[in-house]
Coordinates of C-alpha atoms in Angstrom, one line a residue:
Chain A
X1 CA 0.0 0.0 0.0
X2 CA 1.6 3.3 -1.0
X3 CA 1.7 6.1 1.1
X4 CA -0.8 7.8 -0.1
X5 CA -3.1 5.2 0.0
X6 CA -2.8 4.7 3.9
X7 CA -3.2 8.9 3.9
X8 CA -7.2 9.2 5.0
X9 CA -7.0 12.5 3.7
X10 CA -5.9 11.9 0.3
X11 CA -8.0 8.8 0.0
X12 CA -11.3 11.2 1.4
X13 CA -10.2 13.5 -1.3
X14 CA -10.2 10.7 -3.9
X15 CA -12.8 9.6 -3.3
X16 CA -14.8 12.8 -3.2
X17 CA -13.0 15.9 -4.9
X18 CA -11.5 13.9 -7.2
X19 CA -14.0 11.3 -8.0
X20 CA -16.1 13.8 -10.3
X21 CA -14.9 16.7 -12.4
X22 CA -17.1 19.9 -11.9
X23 CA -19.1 19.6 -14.7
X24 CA -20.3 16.5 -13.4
X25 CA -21.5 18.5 -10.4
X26 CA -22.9 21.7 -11.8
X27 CA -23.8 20.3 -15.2
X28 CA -24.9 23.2 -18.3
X29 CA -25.7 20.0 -20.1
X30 CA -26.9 16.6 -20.2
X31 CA -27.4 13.3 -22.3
X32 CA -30.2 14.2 -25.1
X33 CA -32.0 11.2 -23.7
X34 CA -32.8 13.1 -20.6
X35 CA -35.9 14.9 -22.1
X36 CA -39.0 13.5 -20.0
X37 CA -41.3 14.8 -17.3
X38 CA -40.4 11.8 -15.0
X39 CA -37.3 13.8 -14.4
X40 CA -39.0 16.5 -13.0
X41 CA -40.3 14.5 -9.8
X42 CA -36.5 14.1 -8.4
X43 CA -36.0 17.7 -8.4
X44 CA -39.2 18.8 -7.1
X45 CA -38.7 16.4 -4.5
X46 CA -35.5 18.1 -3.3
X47 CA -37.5 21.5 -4.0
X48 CA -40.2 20.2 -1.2
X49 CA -37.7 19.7 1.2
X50 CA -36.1 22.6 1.2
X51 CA -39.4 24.0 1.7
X52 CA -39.9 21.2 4.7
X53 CA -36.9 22.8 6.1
X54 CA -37.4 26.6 5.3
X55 CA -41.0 26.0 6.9
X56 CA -40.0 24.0 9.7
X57 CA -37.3 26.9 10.7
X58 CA -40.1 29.2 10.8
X59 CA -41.9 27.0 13.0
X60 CA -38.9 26.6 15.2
X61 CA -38.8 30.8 15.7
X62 CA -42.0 30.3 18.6
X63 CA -42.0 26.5 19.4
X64 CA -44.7 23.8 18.7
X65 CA -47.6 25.3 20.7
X66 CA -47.8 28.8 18.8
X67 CA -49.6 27.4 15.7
X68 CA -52.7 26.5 18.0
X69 CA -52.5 30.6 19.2
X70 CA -51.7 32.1 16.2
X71 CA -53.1 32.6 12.4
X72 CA -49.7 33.4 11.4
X73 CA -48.3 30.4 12.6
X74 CA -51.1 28.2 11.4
X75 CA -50.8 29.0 8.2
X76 CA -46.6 28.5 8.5
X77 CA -48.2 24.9 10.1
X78 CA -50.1 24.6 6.8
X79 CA -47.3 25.5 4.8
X80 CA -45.4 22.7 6.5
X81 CA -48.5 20.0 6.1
X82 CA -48.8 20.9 2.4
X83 CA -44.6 21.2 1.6
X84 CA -44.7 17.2 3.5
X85 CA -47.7 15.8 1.1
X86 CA -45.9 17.4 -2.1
X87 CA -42.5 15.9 -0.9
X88 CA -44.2 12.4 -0.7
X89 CA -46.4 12.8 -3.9
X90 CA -43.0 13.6 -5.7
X91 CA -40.9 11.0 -3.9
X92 CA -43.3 8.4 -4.9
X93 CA -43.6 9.2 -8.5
X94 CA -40.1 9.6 -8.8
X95 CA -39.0 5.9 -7.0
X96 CA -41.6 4.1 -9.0
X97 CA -40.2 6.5 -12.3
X98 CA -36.6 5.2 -11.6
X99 CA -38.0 1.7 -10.9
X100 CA -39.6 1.3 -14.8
X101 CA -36.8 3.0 -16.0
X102 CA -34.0 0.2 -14.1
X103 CA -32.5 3.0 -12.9
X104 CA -30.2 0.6 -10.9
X105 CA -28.3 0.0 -14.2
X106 CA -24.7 1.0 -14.5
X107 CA -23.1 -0.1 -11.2
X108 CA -26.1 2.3 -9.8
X109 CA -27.3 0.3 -7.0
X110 CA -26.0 2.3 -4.4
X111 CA -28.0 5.4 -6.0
X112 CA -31.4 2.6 -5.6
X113 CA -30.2 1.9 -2.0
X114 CA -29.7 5.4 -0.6
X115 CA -32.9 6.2 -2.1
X116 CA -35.0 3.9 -0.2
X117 CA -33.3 4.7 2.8
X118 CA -33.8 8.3 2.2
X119 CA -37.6 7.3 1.9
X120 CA -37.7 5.2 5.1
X121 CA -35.9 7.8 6.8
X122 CA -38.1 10.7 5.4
X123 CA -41.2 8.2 6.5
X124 CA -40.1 8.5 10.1
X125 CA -39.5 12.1 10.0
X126 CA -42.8 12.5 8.8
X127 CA -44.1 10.6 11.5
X128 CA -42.7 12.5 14.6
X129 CA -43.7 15.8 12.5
X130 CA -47.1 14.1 13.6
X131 CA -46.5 13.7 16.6
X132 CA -45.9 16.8 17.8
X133 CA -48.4 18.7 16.7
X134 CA -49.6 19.1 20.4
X135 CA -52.9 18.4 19.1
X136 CA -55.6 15.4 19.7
X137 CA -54.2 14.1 16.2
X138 CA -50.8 13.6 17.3
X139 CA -52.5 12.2 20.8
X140 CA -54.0 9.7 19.1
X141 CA -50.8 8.8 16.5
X142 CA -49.0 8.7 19.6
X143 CA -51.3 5.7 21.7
X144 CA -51.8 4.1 18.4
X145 CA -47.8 4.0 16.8
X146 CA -46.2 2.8 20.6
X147 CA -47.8 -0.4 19.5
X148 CA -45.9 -1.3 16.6
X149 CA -42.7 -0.2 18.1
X150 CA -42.9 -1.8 21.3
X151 CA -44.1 -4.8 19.7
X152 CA -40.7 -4.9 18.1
X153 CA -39.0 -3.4 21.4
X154 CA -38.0 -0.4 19.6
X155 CA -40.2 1.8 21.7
X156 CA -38.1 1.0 25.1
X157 CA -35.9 3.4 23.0
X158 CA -38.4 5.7 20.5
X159 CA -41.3 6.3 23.1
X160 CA -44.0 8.1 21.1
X161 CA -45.6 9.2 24.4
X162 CA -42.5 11.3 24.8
X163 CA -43.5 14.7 23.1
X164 CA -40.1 16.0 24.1
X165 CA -38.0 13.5 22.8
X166 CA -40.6 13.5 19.4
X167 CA -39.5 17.1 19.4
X168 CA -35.9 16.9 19.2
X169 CA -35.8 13.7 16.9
X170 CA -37.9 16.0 14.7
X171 CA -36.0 19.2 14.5
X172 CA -32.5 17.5 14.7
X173 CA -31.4 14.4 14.4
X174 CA -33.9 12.6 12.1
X175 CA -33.8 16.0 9.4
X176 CA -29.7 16.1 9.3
X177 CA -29.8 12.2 8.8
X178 CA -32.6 12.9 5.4
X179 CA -30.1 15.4 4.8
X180 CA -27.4 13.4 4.5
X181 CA -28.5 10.9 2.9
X182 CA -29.9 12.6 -0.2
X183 CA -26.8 14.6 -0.4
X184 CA -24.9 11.4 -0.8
X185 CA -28.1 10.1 -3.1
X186 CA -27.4 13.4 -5.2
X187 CA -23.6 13.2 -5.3
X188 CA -24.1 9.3 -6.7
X189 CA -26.3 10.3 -9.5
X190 CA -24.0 12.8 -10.4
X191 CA -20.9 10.9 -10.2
X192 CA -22.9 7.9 -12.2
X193 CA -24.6 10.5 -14.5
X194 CA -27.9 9.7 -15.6
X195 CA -28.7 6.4 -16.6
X196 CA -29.2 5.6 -20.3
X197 CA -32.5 4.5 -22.2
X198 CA -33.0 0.4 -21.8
X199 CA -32.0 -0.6 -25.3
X200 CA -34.0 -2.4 -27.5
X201 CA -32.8 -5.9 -27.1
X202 CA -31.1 -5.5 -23.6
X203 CA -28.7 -6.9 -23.9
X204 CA -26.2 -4.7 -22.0
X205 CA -27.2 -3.8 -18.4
X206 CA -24.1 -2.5 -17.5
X207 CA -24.1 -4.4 -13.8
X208 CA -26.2 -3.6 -11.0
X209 CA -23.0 -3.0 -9.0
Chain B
X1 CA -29.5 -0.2 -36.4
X2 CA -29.5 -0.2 -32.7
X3 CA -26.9 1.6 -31.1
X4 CA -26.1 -0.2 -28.1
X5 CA -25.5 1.8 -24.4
X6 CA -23.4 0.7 -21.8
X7 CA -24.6 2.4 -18.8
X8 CA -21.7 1.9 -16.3
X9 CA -19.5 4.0 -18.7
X10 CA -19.7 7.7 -19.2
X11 CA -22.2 9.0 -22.1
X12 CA -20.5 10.8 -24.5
X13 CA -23.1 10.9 -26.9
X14 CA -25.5 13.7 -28.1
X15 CA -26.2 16.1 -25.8
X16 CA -28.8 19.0 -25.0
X17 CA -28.8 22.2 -22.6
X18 CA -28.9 22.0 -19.3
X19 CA -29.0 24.2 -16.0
X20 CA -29.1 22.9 -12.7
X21 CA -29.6 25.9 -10.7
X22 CA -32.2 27.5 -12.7
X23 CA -34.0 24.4 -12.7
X24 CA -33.6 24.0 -9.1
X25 CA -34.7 27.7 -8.4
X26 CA -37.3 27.0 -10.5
X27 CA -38.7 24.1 -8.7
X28 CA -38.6 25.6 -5.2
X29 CA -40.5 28.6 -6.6
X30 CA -43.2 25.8 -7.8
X31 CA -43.6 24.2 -4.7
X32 CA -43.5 27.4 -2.4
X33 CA -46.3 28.8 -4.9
X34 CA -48.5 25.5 -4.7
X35 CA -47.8 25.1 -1.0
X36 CA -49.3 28.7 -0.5
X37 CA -52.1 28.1 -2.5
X38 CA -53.5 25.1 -1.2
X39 CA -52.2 26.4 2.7
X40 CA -54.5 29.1 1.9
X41 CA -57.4 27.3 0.2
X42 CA -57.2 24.7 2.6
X43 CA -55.3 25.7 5.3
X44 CA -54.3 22.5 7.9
X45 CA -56.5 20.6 10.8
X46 CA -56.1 21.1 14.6
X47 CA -58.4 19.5 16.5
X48 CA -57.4 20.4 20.4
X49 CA -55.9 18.1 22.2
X50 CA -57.9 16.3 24.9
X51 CA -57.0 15.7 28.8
X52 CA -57.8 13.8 31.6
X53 CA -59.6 17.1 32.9
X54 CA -61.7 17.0 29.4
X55 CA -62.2 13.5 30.2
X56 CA -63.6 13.3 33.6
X57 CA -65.7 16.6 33.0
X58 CA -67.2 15.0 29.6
X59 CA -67.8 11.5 30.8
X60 CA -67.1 11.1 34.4
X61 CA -68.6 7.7 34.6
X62 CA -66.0 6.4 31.8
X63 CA -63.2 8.0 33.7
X64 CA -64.4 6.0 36.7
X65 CA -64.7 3.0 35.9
X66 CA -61.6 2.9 33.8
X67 CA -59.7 4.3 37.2
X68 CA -61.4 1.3 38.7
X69 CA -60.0 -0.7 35.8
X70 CA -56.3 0.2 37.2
X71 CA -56.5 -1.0 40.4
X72 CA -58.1 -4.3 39.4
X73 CA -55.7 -4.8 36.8
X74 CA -58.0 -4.9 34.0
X75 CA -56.8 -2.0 31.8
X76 CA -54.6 -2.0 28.7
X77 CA -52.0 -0.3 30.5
X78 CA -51.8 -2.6 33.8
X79 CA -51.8 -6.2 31.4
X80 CA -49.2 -4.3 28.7
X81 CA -45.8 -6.0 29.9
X82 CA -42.8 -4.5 28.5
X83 CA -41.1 -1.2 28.0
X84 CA -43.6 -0.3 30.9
X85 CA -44.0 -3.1 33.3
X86 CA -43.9 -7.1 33.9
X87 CA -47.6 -7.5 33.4
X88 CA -47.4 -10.1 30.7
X89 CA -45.2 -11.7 28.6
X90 CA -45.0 -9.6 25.0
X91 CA -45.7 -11.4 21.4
X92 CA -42.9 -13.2 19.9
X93 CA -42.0 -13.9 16.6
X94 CA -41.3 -17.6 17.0
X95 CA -38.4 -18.0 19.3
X96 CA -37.5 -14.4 19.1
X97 CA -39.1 -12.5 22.0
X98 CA -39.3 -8.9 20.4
X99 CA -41.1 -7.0 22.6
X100 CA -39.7 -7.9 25.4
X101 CA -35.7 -7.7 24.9
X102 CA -34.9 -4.5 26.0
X103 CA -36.4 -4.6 29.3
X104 CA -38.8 -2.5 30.9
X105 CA -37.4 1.0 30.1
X106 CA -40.5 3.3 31.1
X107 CA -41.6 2.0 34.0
X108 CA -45.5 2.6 34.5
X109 CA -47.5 0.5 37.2
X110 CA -51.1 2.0 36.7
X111 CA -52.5 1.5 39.8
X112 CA -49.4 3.1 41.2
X113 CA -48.8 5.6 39.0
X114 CA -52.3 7.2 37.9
X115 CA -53.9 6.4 40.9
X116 CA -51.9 6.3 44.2
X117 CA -49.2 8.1 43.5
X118 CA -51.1 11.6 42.1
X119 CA -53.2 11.2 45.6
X120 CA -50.9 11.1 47.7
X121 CA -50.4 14.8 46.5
X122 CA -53.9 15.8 47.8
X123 CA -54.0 16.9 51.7
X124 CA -57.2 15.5 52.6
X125 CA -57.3 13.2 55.7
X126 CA -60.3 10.7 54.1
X127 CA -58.2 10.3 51.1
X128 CA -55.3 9.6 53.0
X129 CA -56.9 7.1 55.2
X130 CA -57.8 5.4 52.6
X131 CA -54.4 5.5 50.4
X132 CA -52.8 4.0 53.6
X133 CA -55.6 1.3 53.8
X134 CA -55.0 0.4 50.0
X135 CA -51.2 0.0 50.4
X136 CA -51.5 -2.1 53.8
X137 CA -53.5 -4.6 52.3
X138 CA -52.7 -7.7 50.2
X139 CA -52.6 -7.8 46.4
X140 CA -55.0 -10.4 46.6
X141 CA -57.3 -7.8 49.1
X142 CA -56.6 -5.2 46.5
X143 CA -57.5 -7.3 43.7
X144 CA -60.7 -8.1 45.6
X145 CA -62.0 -4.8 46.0
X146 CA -61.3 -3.4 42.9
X147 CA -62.6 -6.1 41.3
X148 CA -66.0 -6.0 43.0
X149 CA -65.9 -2.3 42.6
X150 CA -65.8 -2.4 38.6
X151 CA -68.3 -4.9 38.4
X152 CA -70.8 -3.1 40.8
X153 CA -69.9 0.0 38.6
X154 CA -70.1 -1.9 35.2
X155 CA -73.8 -2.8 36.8
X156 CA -74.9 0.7 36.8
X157 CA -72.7 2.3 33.7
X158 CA -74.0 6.2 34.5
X159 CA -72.4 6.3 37.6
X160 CA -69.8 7.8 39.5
X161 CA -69.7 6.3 42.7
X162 CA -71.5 3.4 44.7
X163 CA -72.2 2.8 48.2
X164 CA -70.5 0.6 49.7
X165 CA -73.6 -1.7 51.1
X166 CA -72.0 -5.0 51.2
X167 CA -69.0 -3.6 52.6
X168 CA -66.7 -5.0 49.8
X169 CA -64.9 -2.0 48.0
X170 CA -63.0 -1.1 51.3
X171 CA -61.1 2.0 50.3
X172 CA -61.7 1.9 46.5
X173 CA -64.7 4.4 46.3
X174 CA -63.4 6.7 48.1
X175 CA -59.8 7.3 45.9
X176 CA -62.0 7.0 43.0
X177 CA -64.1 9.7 43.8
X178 CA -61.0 11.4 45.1
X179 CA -59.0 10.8 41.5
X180 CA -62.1 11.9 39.9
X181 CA -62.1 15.6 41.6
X182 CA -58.3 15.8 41.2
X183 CA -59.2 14.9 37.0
X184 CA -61.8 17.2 37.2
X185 CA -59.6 20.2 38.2
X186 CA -56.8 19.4 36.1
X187 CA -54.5 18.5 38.9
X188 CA -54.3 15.1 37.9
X189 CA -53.1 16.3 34.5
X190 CA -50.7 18.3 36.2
X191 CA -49.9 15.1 38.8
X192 CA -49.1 12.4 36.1
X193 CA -47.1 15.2 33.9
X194 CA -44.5 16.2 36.5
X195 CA -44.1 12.9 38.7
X196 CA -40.7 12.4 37.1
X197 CA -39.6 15.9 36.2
X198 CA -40.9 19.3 37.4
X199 CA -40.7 20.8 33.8
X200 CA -42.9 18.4 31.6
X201 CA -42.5 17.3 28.2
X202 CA -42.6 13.8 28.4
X203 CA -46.7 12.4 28.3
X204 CA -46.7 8.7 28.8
X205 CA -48.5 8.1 31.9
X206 CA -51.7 10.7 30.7
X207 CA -51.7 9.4 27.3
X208 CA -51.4 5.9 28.7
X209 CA -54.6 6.9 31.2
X210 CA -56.5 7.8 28.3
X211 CA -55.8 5.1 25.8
X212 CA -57.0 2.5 28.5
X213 CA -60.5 4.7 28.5
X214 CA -63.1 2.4 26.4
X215 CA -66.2 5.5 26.0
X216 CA -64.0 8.6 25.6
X217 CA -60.6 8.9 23.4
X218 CA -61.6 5.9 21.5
X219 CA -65.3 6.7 20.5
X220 CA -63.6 10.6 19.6
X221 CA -61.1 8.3 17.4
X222 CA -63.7 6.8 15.9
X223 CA -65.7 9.8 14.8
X224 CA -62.6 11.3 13.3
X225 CA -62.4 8.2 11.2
X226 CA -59.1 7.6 13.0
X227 CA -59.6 4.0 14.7
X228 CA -57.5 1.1 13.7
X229 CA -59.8 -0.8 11.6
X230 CA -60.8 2.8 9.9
X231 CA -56.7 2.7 7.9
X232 CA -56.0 4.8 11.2
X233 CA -52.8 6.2 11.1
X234 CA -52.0 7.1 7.2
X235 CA -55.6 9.6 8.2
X236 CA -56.3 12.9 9.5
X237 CA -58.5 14.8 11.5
X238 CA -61.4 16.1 9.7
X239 CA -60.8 15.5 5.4
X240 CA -57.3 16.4 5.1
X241 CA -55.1 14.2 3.8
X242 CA -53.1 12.6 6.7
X243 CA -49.8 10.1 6.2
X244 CA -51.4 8.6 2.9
X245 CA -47.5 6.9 2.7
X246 CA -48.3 4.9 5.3
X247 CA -51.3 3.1 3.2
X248 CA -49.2 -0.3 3.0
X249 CA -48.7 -0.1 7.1
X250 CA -52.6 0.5 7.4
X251 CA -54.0 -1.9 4.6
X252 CA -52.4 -4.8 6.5
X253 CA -54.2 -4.8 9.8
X254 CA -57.2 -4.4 7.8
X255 CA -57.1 -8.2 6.0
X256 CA -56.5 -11.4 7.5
X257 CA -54.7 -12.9 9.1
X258 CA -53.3 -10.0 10.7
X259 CA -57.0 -8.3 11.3
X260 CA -57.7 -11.2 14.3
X261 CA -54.8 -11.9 15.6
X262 CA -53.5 -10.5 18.7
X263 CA -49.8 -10.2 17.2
X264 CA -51.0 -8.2 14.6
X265 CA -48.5 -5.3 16.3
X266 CA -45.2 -7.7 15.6
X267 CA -46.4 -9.5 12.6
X268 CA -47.0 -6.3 10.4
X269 CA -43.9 -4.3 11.7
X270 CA -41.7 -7.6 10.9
X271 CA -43.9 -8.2 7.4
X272 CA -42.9 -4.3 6.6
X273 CA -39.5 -4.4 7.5
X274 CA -39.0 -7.3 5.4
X275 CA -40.9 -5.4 2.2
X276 CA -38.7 -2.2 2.6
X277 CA -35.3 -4.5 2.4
X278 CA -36.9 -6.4 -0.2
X279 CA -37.2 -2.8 -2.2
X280 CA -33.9 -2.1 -1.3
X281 CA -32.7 -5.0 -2.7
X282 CA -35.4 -5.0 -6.1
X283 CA -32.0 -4.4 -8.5
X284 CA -30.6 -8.1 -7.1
X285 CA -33.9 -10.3 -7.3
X286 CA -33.9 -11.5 -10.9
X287 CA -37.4 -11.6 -11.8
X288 CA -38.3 -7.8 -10.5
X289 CA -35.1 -6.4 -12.1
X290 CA -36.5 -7.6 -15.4
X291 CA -39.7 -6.4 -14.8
X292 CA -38.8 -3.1 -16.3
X293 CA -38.0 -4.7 -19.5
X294 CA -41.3 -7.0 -19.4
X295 CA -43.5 -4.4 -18.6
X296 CA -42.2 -1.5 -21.0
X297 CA -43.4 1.7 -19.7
X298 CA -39.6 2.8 -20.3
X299 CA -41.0 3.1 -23.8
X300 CA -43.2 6.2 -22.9
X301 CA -40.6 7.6 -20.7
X302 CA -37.4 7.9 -23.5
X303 CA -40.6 8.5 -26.3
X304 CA -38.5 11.2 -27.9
X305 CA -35.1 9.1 -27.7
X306 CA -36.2 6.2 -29.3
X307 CA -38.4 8.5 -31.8
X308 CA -34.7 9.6 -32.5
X309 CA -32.5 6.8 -32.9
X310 CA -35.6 5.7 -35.6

């Protein structure tokens, strides 16, 4: 092993600076095959979340009671509520768009992979958003979800009961790990490029690794 | 003739315009202006939240008998088992006991913690009397009393208390109708909320309380089409749209044989979990990663591409 290969700075920077040129980051153009709505529903997917978060700051500025107390901050709540079922209409449409298309093509599966977790994670997310809306709805979520988790253990750990700990997984932890994740999703399918039309006879996939 | 792709190498064929940013900039604008619209058509539900003063003030004979309920043992809450007590053993999924690994975490004895517990707070010498006459006694006296004091009360289903003719209650009535005044003031909201900490935010023990309630929190549930065998949790308050994304999650504890069977809990969280590594893992199966292929909806999606190569 040479010596910069034991270096974890130079093998970060390989493997991230020097892994993609910058037009593969800020692209001015792409393949001519990338000319279909379906590729609308991945950006407008990162477009809802960046209203989930610019909403949920605003939210943040008088805490999770002052949407009950104020019009101003129900309709920042609403904001919120809508900005979620956008994100998941779009999500949807785009997994199921990248599914018909074998997306995975192209030693892409790790683009596949980090999108379904970015969907599971985004699912739970979601669901502690619920549960804190200090409301009878999020009551009600709250009896009803400690079932499935404590069935599986999970909730000696994640107690849905627990409005405060709801509140921090919400604002913090679970958001930066979404975050994350589709940051790394994005970097893969821009490192990977686009993935080609499926060609008439198939016969070239290209390896799902 | 077909000109074939290899998609793990890079495309350095035809290419068109492109701009990231502007289309990003674009699509935030979109969403920011449909959020606003429908925020404003529609706006979002709140439905208050509900308490055990709500409770006891809207159906005091509910809140009594479900009281009652704790100290015989009878309640959700006092036959749950783990994270909150050793009640009962937890569903497993064959030899694996799930629920039940991690201990109990949140410890929560009803009878102890919503009951006893919030009055030995009140200074009133009756109540206290017959606190210390409910702790001295056996479990098996306990069980006794409460018992005969939930079926006398299931007997007569509008009331709030009973007299004590037959002189088998001992203590019971008279912490019930204690517990009921505290609930009916709000103190016991404010007793089961700070027991562990002086500055709440942690509701387990209220929201536990009201779960176990059979005529109140369930029946409002219901009427917000919100109960489990309504698709519960993907809904909403009212007609907004709730977690539609959890429609998979719902649909299953609406068919057997998870509908009937008391494991439903484990055997749809495990059934779930197992789906969502099987989509993780769709480009490795062989039959669904040719499905694309098969089923050629890739056809409509690169219409203009192929168009082209033609």
């Amino acid at each position: 092993m040479s010596s910069t290969e034991k270096n974890w700075t130079a093998r970060l920077r390989k493997s991230t600076l020097e892994s993609m040129e910058p037009q593969d980051l800020l692209p001015d153009n792409q393949p001519a095959y990338v000319a279909s709505w379906i590729y609308v529903f991945g950006v407008l997917t990162i477009a809802s979340l960046v209203m989930l978060i610019a909403t949920g700051l605003v939210l943040t500025l008088e805490g999770p009671a002052w949407w009950h107390v104020s019009s101003v901050g129900h309709f920042w709540n609403s904001m919120h509520l809508w900005s979620v079922e956008l994100f998941f209409v779009f999500m949807v449409v785009h997994l199921w768009g990248k599914f018909w298309m074998a997306a995975w093509r192209g030693k892409r599966t790790a683009t596949w992979v980090t999108g379904v977790i970015a969907f599971m994670a985004s699912i739970l997310t979601a669901l502690t958003g619920y549960l804190i809306q200090t409301n009878f709805d999020s009551q009600w979520i709250a009896t009803e979800a400690k079932d499935g988790f404590n069935a599986m253990g999970i909730g000696a750990f994640f107690n849905t009961l627990n409005t405060g700990q709801a509140i921090l997984l919400h604002v913090a932890l679970l958001p930066l790990a979404v975050g994350i994740i589709v940051v790394w999703h994005i970097l893969l399918v821009r490192r990977k490029g686009v993935v080609p039309p499926i060609d008439n006879d198939a016969t070239i996939e290209g390896g799902a690794f | 003739m077909v000109l074939k792709v290899d998609p793990s190498k890079k495309w350095t064929g035809p290419t068109r315009p492109y701009d990231i940013i502007k289309e990003g900039v674009i699509a935030v604008v979109v969403v920011a202006l449909l959020a606003a619209g429908l925020s404003l058509f529609f706006s979002s539900p709140d439905e208050k939240a509900v308490t055990l003063k709500s409770w006891s003030n809207t159906n005091a004979p509910d809140f009594v008998q479900t009281a009652t309920g704790e100290l015989a043992g009878t309640t959700t809450s006092a036959g749950y088992g783990a994270p909150y007590n050793h009640a009962a053993k937890g569903p497993t999924l064959g030899p694996l006991k799930l629920q039940d690994w991690a201990g109990v975490r949140i410890p929560v004895d009803p009878a102890t913690s919503f009951v006893t517990e919030p009055l030995a707070i009140l200074n009133d010498s009756s109540t206290n009397d017959a606190v210390t006459a409910w702790k001295a006694a056996s479990a098996d006296q306990q069980g006794k009393w409460a018992t005969a004091y939930a079926d006398a009360l299931g007997k007569k289903p509008d009331a709030v208390s009973l007299e004590d003719t037959a002189n088998a209650f001992g203590p019971v009535p008279t912490m019930i109708s204690s517990l009921l005044v505290m609930a009916k003031t709000g103190a016991l909201d404010g007793a089961l909320t700070t027991s562990d900490t002086p500055l709440p935010t942690n509701f387990t023990k209220p929201l536990l309380f009201l779960a176990d309630s059979e005529g109140y929190f369930g029946d409002l549930a219901a009427k917000q089409h919100l109960g489990g065998d309504q698709w519960g949790v993907m809904n909403e308050t009212g007609s907004w749209p709730g977690q539609s994304w959890l429609w998979l999650f719902s649909l299953w504890y609406q068919v057997e044989p998870f509908k009937s069977s008391g494991n439903a809990d484990t055997l749809v969280m495990t059934l779930m979990g197992f789906l969502t590594l099987c989509l993780a893992l769709f480009p490795i199966f062989p039959f669904i990663r040719k499905l694309p292929y098969k089923i050629p909806i890739h056809r409509l999606i690169w219409k203009k591409w192929y168009a082209r190569k033609l």
